[in-house]
PDB file of C-alpha atoms and ligand atoms in Angstrom:
ATOM      1  CA  MET A   1       9.276  20.485 -43.067  1.00 45.00           C
ATOM      2  CA  GLU A   2      12.761  19.631 -42.320  1.00 60.00           C
ATOM      3  CA  GLN A   3      13.701  23.052 -41.322  1.00 65.00           C
ATOM      4  CA  SER A   4      10.544  23.318 -38.940  1.00 77.00           C
ATOM      5  CA  GLU A   5      11.281  19.952 -37.370  1.00 78.00           C
ATOM      6  CA  SER A   6      14.865  21.100 -36.690  1.00 78.00           C
ATOM      7  CA  GLN A   7      13.637  24.292 -35.201  1.00 83.00           C
ATOM      8  CA  PHE A   8      11.180  22.316 -33.029  1.00 84.00           C
ATOM      9  CA  ALA A   9      13.744  20.061 -31.729  1.00 85.00           C
ATOM     10  CA  GLY A  10      16.001  23.038 -30.970  1.00 86.00           C
ATOM     11  CA  ALA A  11      13.162  24.799 -29.068  1.00 90.00           C
ATOM     12  CA  LYS A  12      12.303  21.802 -27.067  1.00 91.00           C
ATOM     13  CA  LEU A  13      15.967  21.213 -26.015  1.00 91.00           C
ATOM     14  CA  ALA A  14      16.345  24.967 -25.114  1.00 93.00           C
ATOM     15  CA  GLN A  15      13.073  24.654 -22.983  1.00 95.00           C
ATOM     16  CA  LEU A  16      14.136  21.429 -21.204  1.00 97.00           C
ATOM     17  CA  LYS A  17      17.468  22.937 -20.446  1.00 96.00           C
ATOM     18  CA  ALA A  18      16.120  26.299 -19.082  1.00 97.00           C
ATOM     19  CA  ASP A  19      13.219  25.042 -17.156  1.00 98.00           C
ATOM     20  CA  TYR A  20      14.294  21.708 -15.803  1.00 98.00           C
ATOM     21  CA  HIS A  21      18.136  21.607 -16.251  1.00 98.00           C
ATOM     22  CA  VAL A  22      17.644  18.624 -18.487  1.00 97.00           C
ATOM     23  CA  ASP A  23      20.201  18.171 -21.409  1.00 94.00           C
ATOM     24  CA  VAL A  24      19.265  15.867 -24.300  1.00 92.00           C
ATOM     25  CA  LEU A  25      22.215  14.443 -26.111  1.00 86.00           C
ATOM     26  CA  ALA A  26      21.061  15.007 -29.559  1.00 72.00           C
ATOM     27  CA  ASP A  27      22.242  13.566 -32.798  1.00 66.00           C
ATOM     28  CA  TRP A  28      20.154  15.559 -35.265  1.00 62.00           C
ATOM     29  CA  GLY A  29      21.458  18.410 -37.053  1.00 56.00           C
ATOM     30  CA  ASP A  30      24.986  19.213 -38.399  1.00 59.00           C
ATOM     31  CA  GLY A  31      25.197  22.487 -37.057  1.00 58.00           C
ATOM     32  CA  GLU A  32      23.653  23.977 -40.250  1.00 58.00           C
ATOM     33  CA  GLY A  33      19.990  23.692 -38.880  1.00 56.00           C
ATOM     34  CA  GLU A  34      19.067  20.815 -40.967  1.00 58.00           C
ATOM     35  CA  TRP A  35      16.943  18.012 -39.515  1.00 56.00           C
ATOM     36  CA  LYS A  36      18.510  14.473 -39.596  1.00 62.00           C
ATOM     37  CA  PRO A  37      16.210  11.693 -38.575  1.00 61.00           C
ATOM     38  CA  GLY A  38      18.338  10.439 -35.763  1.00 72.00           C
ATOM     39  CA  THR A  39      17.870   8.547 -32.580  1.00 79.00           C
ATOM     40  CA  TRP A  40      15.113  10.849 -31.333  1.00 86.00           C
ATOM     41  CA  THR A  41      11.851  11.367 -33.035  1.00 87.00           C
ATOM     42  CA  LYS A  42       9.622  14.419 -32.567  1.00 88.00           C
ATOM     43  CA  ALA A  43       7.090  12.262 -30.719  1.00 91.00           C
ATOM     44  CA  GLU A  44       9.687  11.279 -28.341  1.00 93.00           C
ATOM     45  CA  LEU A  45      10.878  14.665 -27.546  1.00 92.00           C
ATOM     46  CA  TYR A  46       7.168  15.699 -26.853  1.00 93.00           C
ATOM     47  CA  ARG A  47       6.749  12.659 -24.642  1.00 96.00           C
ATOM     48  CA  LEU A  48      10.090  13.513 -22.798  1.00 96.00           C
ATOM     49  CA  HIS A  49       9.105  17.013 -22.252  1.00 97.00           C
ATOM     50  CA  ASN A  50       5.505  16.236 -21.300  1.00 97.00           C
ATOM     51  CA  GLN A  51       6.435  13.747 -18.614  1.00 98.00           C
ATOM     52  CA  ILE A  52       9.164  15.881 -17.087  1.00 98.00           C
ATOM     53  CA  ALA A  53       6.588  18.846 -17.016  1.00 98.00           C
ATOM     54  CA  LEU A  54       4.059  16.521 -15.258  1.00 98.00           C
ATOM     55  CA  MET A  55       6.690  15.308 -12.859  1.00 98.00           C
ATOM     56  CA  ALA A  56       7.643  18.970 -12.013  1.00 98.00           C
ATOM     57  CA  SER A  57       4.143  20.105 -11.754  1.00 98.00           C
ATOM     58  CA  ILE A  58       3.489  17.394  -9.013  1.00 97.00           C
ATOM     59  CA  MET A  59       6.579  18.131  -7.257  1.00 97.00           C
ATOM     60  CA  GLY A  60       5.408  21.804  -6.989  1.00 96.00           C
ATOM     61  CA  GLY A  61       7.133  23.351  -9.893  1.00 97.00           C
ATOM     62  CA  SER A  62      10.207  23.424 -12.069  1.00 98.00           C
ATOM     63  CA  GLU A  63      12.491  24.836  -9.339  1.00 97.00           C
ATOM     64  CA  LYS A  64      11.487  22.021  -7.115  1.00 97.00           C
ATOM     65  CA  PHE A  65      12.266  19.535  -9.952  1.00 98.00           C
ATOM     66  CA  VAL A  66      15.632  21.077 -10.357  1.00 98.00           C
ATOM     67  CA  ARG A  67      16.423  21.030  -6.702  1.00 97.00           C
ATOM     68  CA  HIS A  68      15.389  17.303  -6.376  1.00 97.00           C
ATOM     69  CA  LEU A  69      17.177  16.108  -9.523  1.00 97.00           C
ATOM     70  CA  GLY A  70      20.121  18.620  -9.608  1.00 97.00           C
ATOM     71  CA  GLY A  71      20.191  18.582 -13.587  1.00 97.00           C
ATOM     72  CA  VAL A  72      20.003  15.419 -15.760  1.00 97.00           C
ATOM     73  CA  THR A  73      21.492  14.534 -19.021  1.00 94.00           C
ATOM     74  CA  VAL A  74      19.462  12.256 -21.129  1.00 94.00           C
ATOM     75  CA  ARG A  75      20.854  10.093 -23.909  1.00 90.00           C
ATOM     76  CA  LYS A  76      19.689   7.122 -25.989  1.00 87.00           C
ATOM     77  CA  ALA A  77      22.041   4.287 -25.771  1.00 83.00           C
ATOM     78  CA  ASP A  78      22.458   0.511 -26.488  1.00 82.00           C
ATOM     79  CA  ILE A  79      21.622  -0.715 -22.950  1.00 83.00           C
ATOM     80  CA  GLY A  80      20.826  -4.277 -23.516  1.00 81.00           C
ATOM     81  CA  SER A  81      17.402  -5.680 -22.791  1.00 79.00           C
ATOM     82  CA  HIS A  82      15.955  -2.860 -20.520  1.00 80.00           C
ATOM     83  CA  GLY A  83      14.116   0.190 -21.528  1.00 81.00           C
ATOM     84  CA  GLY A  84      16.011   2.556 -19.389  1.00 87.00           C
ATOM     85  CA  GLU A  85      18.665   3.063 -16.906  1.00 88.00           C
ATOM     86  CA  ALA A  86      19.522   5.895 -14.588  1.00 91.00           C
ATOM     87  CA  LEU A  87      22.314   7.154 -12.262  1.00 91.00           C
ATOM     88  CA  SER A  88      22.651  10.508 -10.579  1.00 91.00           C
ATOM     89  CA  HIS A  89      22.449  13.174 -13.267  1.00 93.00           C
ATOM     90  CA  ARG A  90      21.985  10.840 -16.109  1.00 94.00           C
ATOM     91  CA  VAL A  91      19.193   8.810 -17.660  1.00 95.00           C
ATOM     92  CA  SER A  92      19.627   6.448 -20.681  1.00 92.00           C
ATOM     93  CA  LEU A  93      16.790   5.361 -22.777  1.00 92.00           C
ATOM     94  CA  SER A  94      17.181   2.404 -25.176  1.00 88.00           C
ATOM     95  CA  THR A  95      17.914   2.684 -28.701  1.00 83.00           C
ATOM     96  CA  LYS A  96      16.271  -0.523 -29.440  1.00 85.00           C
ATOM     97  CA  GLY A  97      12.579   0.756 -29.528  1.00 85.00           C
ATOM     98  CA  THR A  98      10.744   3.658 -28.351  1.00 89.00           C
ATOM     99  CA  PHE A  99      10.074   4.473 -24.687  1.00 93.00           C
ATOM    100  CA  SER A 100       6.801   4.919 -22.869  1.00 95.00           C
ATOM    101  CA  SER A 101       5.746   7.871 -20.592  1.00 97.00           C
ATOM    102  CA  TRP A 102       5.839   5.416 -17.702  1.00 97.00           C
ATOM    103  CA  THR A 103       9.547   4.681 -18.563  1.00 96.00           C
ATOM    104  CA  VAL A 104      10.495   8.398 -18.410  1.00 97.00           C
ATOM    105  CA  VAL A 105       8.951   8.958 -15.115  1.00 98.00           C
ATOM    106  CA  HIS A 106      10.430   5.623 -13.700  1.00 97.00           C
ATOM    107  CA  GLU A 107      13.959   6.440 -14.776  1.00 97.00           C
ATOM    108  CA  PHE A 108      13.761  10.114 -13.712  1.00 98.00           C
ATOM    109  CA  ALA A 109      12.635   8.749 -10.307  1.00 98.00           C
ATOM    110  CA  HIS A 110      15.805   6.683 -10.141  1.00 97.00           C
ATOM    111  CA  ALA A 111      17.825   9.830 -11.020  1.00 97.00           C
ATOM    112  CA  TRP A 112      16.030  11.613  -8.102  1.00 98.00           C
ATOM    113  CA  ASP A 113      16.815   8.853  -5.681  1.00 97.00           C
ATOM    114  CA  ALA A 114      20.320   8.755  -6.860  1.00 97.00           C
ATOM    115  CA  ASN A 115      20.809  12.506  -6.513  1.00 97.00           C
ATOM    116  CA  HIS A 116      20.095  11.803  -2.726  1.00 96.00           C
ATOM    117  CA  GLY A 117      22.631   8.922  -2.444  1.00 96.00           C
ATOM    118  CA  TRP A 118      19.768   6.328  -2.866  1.00 97.00           C
ATOM    119  CA  ARG A 119      18.405   7.287   0.498  1.00 97.00           C
ATOM    120  CA  LEU A 120      14.826   7.996  -0.699  1.00 97.00           C
ATOM    121  CA  SER A 121      14.426   4.299  -1.439  1.00 98.00           C
ATOM    122  CA  ARG A 122      15.826   3.280   1.900  1.00 98.00           C
ATOM    123  CA  GLN A 123      13.349   5.767   3.443  1.00 98.00           C
ATOM    124  CA  LEU A 124      10.513   4.105   1.385  1.00 98.00           C
ATOM    125  CA  GLU A 125      11.510   0.613   2.482  1.00 98.00           C
ATOM    126  CA  LYS A 126      11.507   1.574   6.133  1.00 98.00           C
ATOM    127  CA  TYR A 127       8.275   3.656   5.753  1.00 98.00           C
ATOM    128  CA  THR A 128       6.397   0.694   4.178  1.00 98.00           C
ATOM    129  CA  GLY A 129       7.806  -1.822   6.839  1.00 98.00           C
ATOM    130  CA  GLY A 130       9.985  -3.620   4.375  1.00 98.00           C
ATOM    131  CA  TYR A 131      13.533  -5.035   4.747  1.00 98.00           C
ATOM    132  CA  THR A 132      16.251  -6.614   2.632  1.00 98.00           C
ATOM    133  CA  SER A 133      17.748 -10.075   3.618  1.00 98.00           C
ATOM    134  CA  ARG A 134      19.373 -12.396   1.212  1.00 96.00           C
ATOM    135  CA  LEU A 135      19.691 -14.934   3.910  1.00 96.00           C
ATOM    136  CA  LEU A 136      16.020 -15.015   4.911  1.00 96.00           C
ATOM    137  CA  SER A 137      15.191 -14.981   1.084  1.00 96.00           C
ATOM    138  CA  LEU A 138      17.440 -18.116   0.498  1.00 94.00           C
ATOM    139  CA  THR A 139      15.831 -19.850   3.611  1.00 95.00           C
ATOM    140  CA  LYS A 140      12.292 -19.008   2.241  1.00 93.00           C
ATOM    141  CA  ARG A 141      13.323 -20.654  -0.988  1.00 91.00           C
ATOM    142  CA  LEU A 142      14.863 -23.552   0.693  1.00 92.00           C
ATOM    143  CA  VAL A 143      11.945 -24.461   2.835  1.00 92.00           C
ATOM    144  CA  GLY A 144       9.561 -24.143  -0.301  1.00 89.00           C
ATOM    145  CA  LEU A 145       7.726 -20.994   0.810  1.00 92.00           C
ATOM    146  CA  SER A 146       8.798 -19.232  -2.340  1.00 95.00           C
ATOM    147  CA  ASP A 147       6.757 -18.761  -5.505  1.00 96.00           C
ATOM    148  CA  SER A 148       9.884 -19.277  -7.741  1.00 94.00           C
ATOM    149  CA  GLY A 149      12.632 -21.947  -8.333  1.00 90.00           C
ATOM    150  CA  PHE A 150      15.514 -21.997  -5.805  1.00 88.00           C
ATOM    151  CA  LEU A 151      17.918 -19.810  -7.834  1.00 89.00           C
ATOM    152  CA  ASN A 152      15.634 -18.325 -10.516  1.00 92.00           C
ATOM    153  CA  PRO A 153      12.105 -17.511 -11.225  1.00 94.00           C
ATOM    154  CA  GLU A 154      10.301 -20.131 -13.326  1.00 94.00           C
ATOM    155  CA  SER A 155       8.436 -19.080 -16.406  1.00 93.00           C
ATOM    156  CA  LYS A 156       5.003 -20.123 -15.462  1.00 95.00           C
ATOM    157  CA  PRO A 157       1.956 -18.597 -13.600  1.00 97.00           C
ATOM    158  CA  GLY A 158       2.395 -18.463  -9.852  1.00 96.00           C
ATOM    159  CA  ARG A 159       6.168 -19.011 -10.017  1.00 96.00           C
ATOM    160  CA  TYR A 160       7.616 -15.708 -11.255  1.00 96.00           C
ATOM    161  CA  GLY A 161       8.873 -14.854  -7.825  1.00 97.00           C
ATOM    162  CA  ARG A 162       6.373 -12.104  -6.608  1.00 97.00           C
ATOM    163  CA  ARG A 163       5.977 -12.854  -2.985  1.00 97.00           C
ATOM    164  CA  PRO A 164       7.847 -10.754  -0.242  1.00 97.00           C
ATOM    165  CA  GLY A 165      11.612 -11.868  -0.455  1.00 97.00           C
ATOM    166  CA  CYS A 166      11.213 -13.841  -3.384  1.00 96.00           C
ATOM    167  CA  ASN A 167      13.583 -11.991  -5.742  1.00 97.00           C
ATOM    168  CA  ARG A 168      17.111 -11.828  -6.518  1.00 96.00           C
ATOM    169  CA  ALA A 169      17.685  -8.990  -3.995  1.00 97.00           C
ATOM    170  CA  GLY A 170      15.973 -10.654  -0.995  1.00 97.00           C
ATOM    171  CA  TYR A 171      13.678  -7.670  -0.839  1.00 98.00           C
ATOM    172  CA  PHE A 172      10.876  -8.274   1.563  1.00 98.00           C
ATOM    173  CA  TYR A 173       8.574  -5.313   0.671  1.00 98.00           C
ATOM    174  CA  GLY A 174       6.181  -4.214   3.277  1.00 98.00           C
ATOM    175  CA  ASP A 175       2.564  -3.125   2.741  1.00 98.00           C
ATOM    176  CA  LYS A 176       1.380  -3.363  -0.893  1.00 98.00           C
ATOM    177  CA  PRO A 177       3.347  -2.288  -3.961  1.00 98.00           C
ATOM    178  CA  SER A 178       1.486  -2.386  -7.280  1.00 98.00           C
ATOM    179  CA  GLY A 179       3.415  -5.528  -8.181  1.00 98.00           C
ATOM    180  CA  SER A 180       6.710  -7.394  -7.806  1.00 98.00           C
ATOM    181  CA  ASN A 181       8.901  -9.618  -9.913  1.00 97.00           C
ATOM    182  CA  TRP A 182      12.348 -11.161  -9.742  1.00 96.00           C
ATOM    183  CA  SER A 183      14.219  -7.904 -10.282  1.00 96.00           C
ATOM    184  CA  PHE A 184      12.263  -6.095  -7.534  1.00 98.00           C
ATOM    185  CA  ASN A 185      14.394  -4.239  -4.965  1.00 98.00           C
ATOM    186  CA  ARG A 186      13.907  -1.018  -2.991  1.00 98.00           C
ATOM    187  CA  LEU A 187      15.290   1.065  -5.984  1.00 98.00           C
ATOM    188  CA  GLU A 188      12.771  -0.339  -8.312  1.00 98.00           C
ATOM    189  CA  ASP A 189      10.105  -0.012  -5.689  1.00 98.00           C
ATOM    190  CA  PHE A 190      10.780   3.782  -5.178  1.00 98.00           C
ATOM    191  CA  ALA A 191      10.870   4.342  -9.169  1.00 98.00           C
ATOM    192  CA  GLU A 192       7.493   2.361  -9.446  1.00 98.00           C
ATOM    193  CA  SER A 193       5.891   4.048  -6.482  1.00 98.00           C
ATOM    194  CA  VAL A 194       6.580   7.550  -7.893  1.00 98.00           C
ATOM    195  CA  ALA A 195       5.197   6.483 -11.162  1.00 98.00           C
ATOM    196  CA  MET A 196       2.073   4.976  -9.448  1.00 98.00           C
ATOM    197  CA  TYR A 197       1.673   8.140  -7.430  1.00 98.00           C
ATOM    198  CA  ILE A 198       1.917  10.431 -10.360  1.00 98.00           C
ATOM    199  CA  GLY A 199      -0.483   8.437 -12.415  1.00 98.00           C
ATOM    200  CA  TRP A 200      -3.027   7.270  -9.938  1.00 98.00           C
ATOM    201  CA  GLY A 201      -6.503   8.949 -10.406  1.00 97.00           C
ATOM    202  CA  ARG A 202      -5.168  12.029 -12.172  1.00 96.00           C
ATOM    203  CA  ASN A 203      -6.173  11.393 -15.785  1.00 96.00           C
ATOM    204  CA  ASN A 204      -2.697  11.865 -17.300  1.00 98.00           C
ATOM    205  CA  ASP A 205      -0.433   9.735 -19.584  1.00 97.00           C
ATOM    206  CA  LEU A 206       0.264   7.440 -16.705  1.00 98.00           C
ATOM    207  CA  SER A 207      -3.167   7.032 -15.290  1.00 98.00           C
ATOM    208  CA  ASP A 208      -4.420   4.133 -17.461  1.00 98.00           C
ATOM    209  CA  TRP A 209      -1.352   2.067 -16.823  1.00 98.00           C
ATOM    210  CA  ALA A 210      -1.500   2.781 -13.096  1.00 98.00           C
ATOM    211  CA  GLU A 211      -5.022   1.595 -12.990  1.00 98.00           C
ATOM    212  CA  ALA A 212      -4.352  -1.481 -15.100  1.00 98.00           C
ATOM    213  CA  ARG A 213      -1.377  -2.519 -12.651  1.00 98.00           C
ATOM    214  CA  ILE A 214      -4.179  -2.576  -9.796  1.00 98.00           C
ATOM    215  CA  LYS A 215      -7.109  -3.910 -11.831  1.00 98.00           C
ATOM    216  CA  ARG A 216      -5.322  -7.062 -12.809  1.00 98.00           C
ATOM    217  CA  TYR A 217      -5.539  -8.505  -9.267  1.00 98.00           C
ATOM    218  CA  LEU A 218      -9.423  -8.596  -9.732  1.00 98.00           C
ATOM    219  CA  LEU A 219      -8.987 -11.330 -12.472  1.00 98.00           C
ATOM    220  CA  GLU A 220      -9.352 -14.910 -11.940  1.00 98.00           C
ATOM    221  CA  ASN A 221      -6.298 -17.155 -11.589  1.00 98.00           C
ATOM    222  CA  LEU A 222      -4.880 -18.107 -14.990  1.00 98.00           C
ATOM    223  CA  ALA A 223      -6.978 -15.373 -16.767  1.00 98.00           C
ATOM    224  CA  SER A 224      -4.978 -13.495 -19.390  1.00 97.00           C
ATOM    225  CA  ASP A 225      -4.516  -9.771 -19.103  1.00 97.00           C
ATOM    226  CA  LYS A 226      -3.727  -7.956 -22.393  1.00 96.00           C
ATOM    227  CA  ASN A 227      -0.787  -6.106 -20.717  1.00 96.00           C
ATOM    228  CA  PHE A 228       0.476  -8.333 -18.152  1.00 96.00           C
ATOM    229  CA  GLY A 229      -0.195 -11.827 -19.472  1.00 96.00           C
ATOM    230  CA  ILE A 230      -1.263 -14.856 -17.291  1.00 97.00           C
ATOM    231  CA  ASP A 231      -0.845 -15.225 -13.732  1.00 98.00           C
ATOM    232  CA  ASN A 232      -2.558 -16.455 -10.477  1.00 98.00           C
ATOM    233  CA  TRP A 233      -4.060 -12.993 -10.101  1.00 98.00           C
ATOM    234  CA  THR A 234      -6.484 -13.947  -7.382  1.00 98.00           C
ATOM    235  CA  ASP A 235      -3.913 -15.578  -5.163  1.00 97.00           C
ATOM    236  CA  TYR A 236      -1.685 -12.393  -5.515  1.00 98.00           C
ATOM    237  CA  ALA A 237      -4.410  -9.948  -4.685  1.00 98.00           C
ATOM    238  CA  LYS A 238      -3.543 -10.219  -0.953  1.00 97.00           C
ATOM    239  CA  TYR A 239      -0.071  -8.867  -1.587  1.00 98.00           C
ATOM    240  CA  PHE A 240      -0.867  -6.231  -4.136  1.00 98.00           C
ATOM    241  CA  TYR A 241      -4.546  -5.185  -4.229  1.00 98.00           C
ATOM    242  CA  PRO A 242      -5.191  -2.259  -1.983  1.00 98.00           C
ATOM    243  CA  ASP A 243      -8.016  -1.741   0.218  1.00 95.00           C
ATOM    244  CA  GLY A 244     -11.242  -1.216  -1.838  1.00 96.00           C
ATOM    245  CA  GLY A 245      -8.871  -0.925  -4.863  1.00 98.00           C
ATOM    246  CA  ASP A 246      -7.890   2.490  -3.711  1.00 98.00           C
ATOM    247  CA  TYR A 247      -4.126   2.955  -4.261  1.00 98.00           C
ATOM    248  CA  THR A 248      -4.217   6.236  -2.145  1.00 98.00           C
ATOM    249  CA  LYS A 249      -4.829   3.844   0.875  1.00 97.00           C
ATOM    250  CA  THR A 250      -1.305   2.301   0.488  1.00 98.00           C
ATOM    251  CA  LYS A 251       1.856   3.350   2.466  1.00 98.00           C
ATOM    252  CA  ARG A 252       3.582   3.890  -0.802  1.00 98.00           C
ATOM    253  CA  TRP A 253       1.206   6.494  -2.018  1.00 98.00           C
ATOM    254  CA  GLN A 254       1.290   8.244   1.443  1.00 98.00           C
ATOM    255  CA  PHE A 255       5.205   8.147   1.287  1.00 98.00           C
ATOM    256  CA  VAL A 256       5.399   9.828  -2.007  1.00 98.00           C
ATOM    257  CA  ASP A 257       2.728  12.267  -0.994  1.00 98.00           C
ATOM    258  CA  ASP A 258       4.815  13.133   1.980  1.00 97.00           C
ATOM    259  CA  LEU A 259       7.858  13.516   0.037  1.00 97.00           C
ATOM    260  CA  VAL A 260       6.464  15.719  -2.739  1.00 96.00           C
ATOM    261  CA  ASN A 261       4.695  17.905  -0.142  1.00 95.00           C
ATOM    262  CA  GLY A 262       7.888  18.377   1.929  1.00 92.00           C
ATOM    263  CA  ARG A 263       6.595  16.344   4.994  1.00 93.00           C
ATOM    264  CA  ILE A 264       9.723  13.906   4.566  1.00 87.00           C
ATOM    265  CA  GLY A 265      13.084  15.630   4.023  1.00 75.00           C
ATOM    266  CA  ASN A 266      14.906  14.883   0.820  1.00 62.00           C
ATOM    267  CA  SER A 267      17.545  17.442   0.703  1.00 53.00           C
TER     268      SER A 267
HETATM  269 ZN1  LIG B   1      14.053   0.787 -12.711  1.00 52.47          ZN
END
């Protein structure tokens, strides 16, 4: 059993390297082919590989994936409270718990953006009609048009800071993202938009979550959603719920579709 797990891990690593130029920093094995239950579990290696393969297939194949991301090293690390982090050519996943398929795609989308000098998220911002202005954001908060406190979000329904510009970055998103919070900015927007595009209506590991992110806005105000908690869902529908509940009608879906089909340059 241990022998076969070690072989499995070795085979997955070789495959990720050969097909996608993805290196996983492993802590199993001692060079003698013996499995040591380390930071990565077998299920996690499956998940990582499956999501990378999914992204690549939607990009049009592994060569495209390699061209877009330019090689990535993945490691498990103590990165505080977030599930993941990414820079160009590197993705870190938290050692604190396991990671979801959504997190893998989200972090690899950041690595894709980073490999292009973070220009893809700027393009998304522009394409969707958004802009970033800390000054306007502060003004909006000052005059009470914000759904947050003045300097921070409040921990209660309708006050988490979800309206355009009501976030730390002063990011006034255009059109309809699938959600927003205090940490939202163009980089997060790009990563979430890629994950939504990959999941939406395709019956893969991301699809249920993508659908849940949209369906929550059909709830009444103060209703409790099993994934997203309690909020003023009805009030937020005008910012986030797409026409007829169809995410393909959003500018974000169109942007990622243009990007993966080569109608927007990203070289
Ligand atoms: Zn992120």
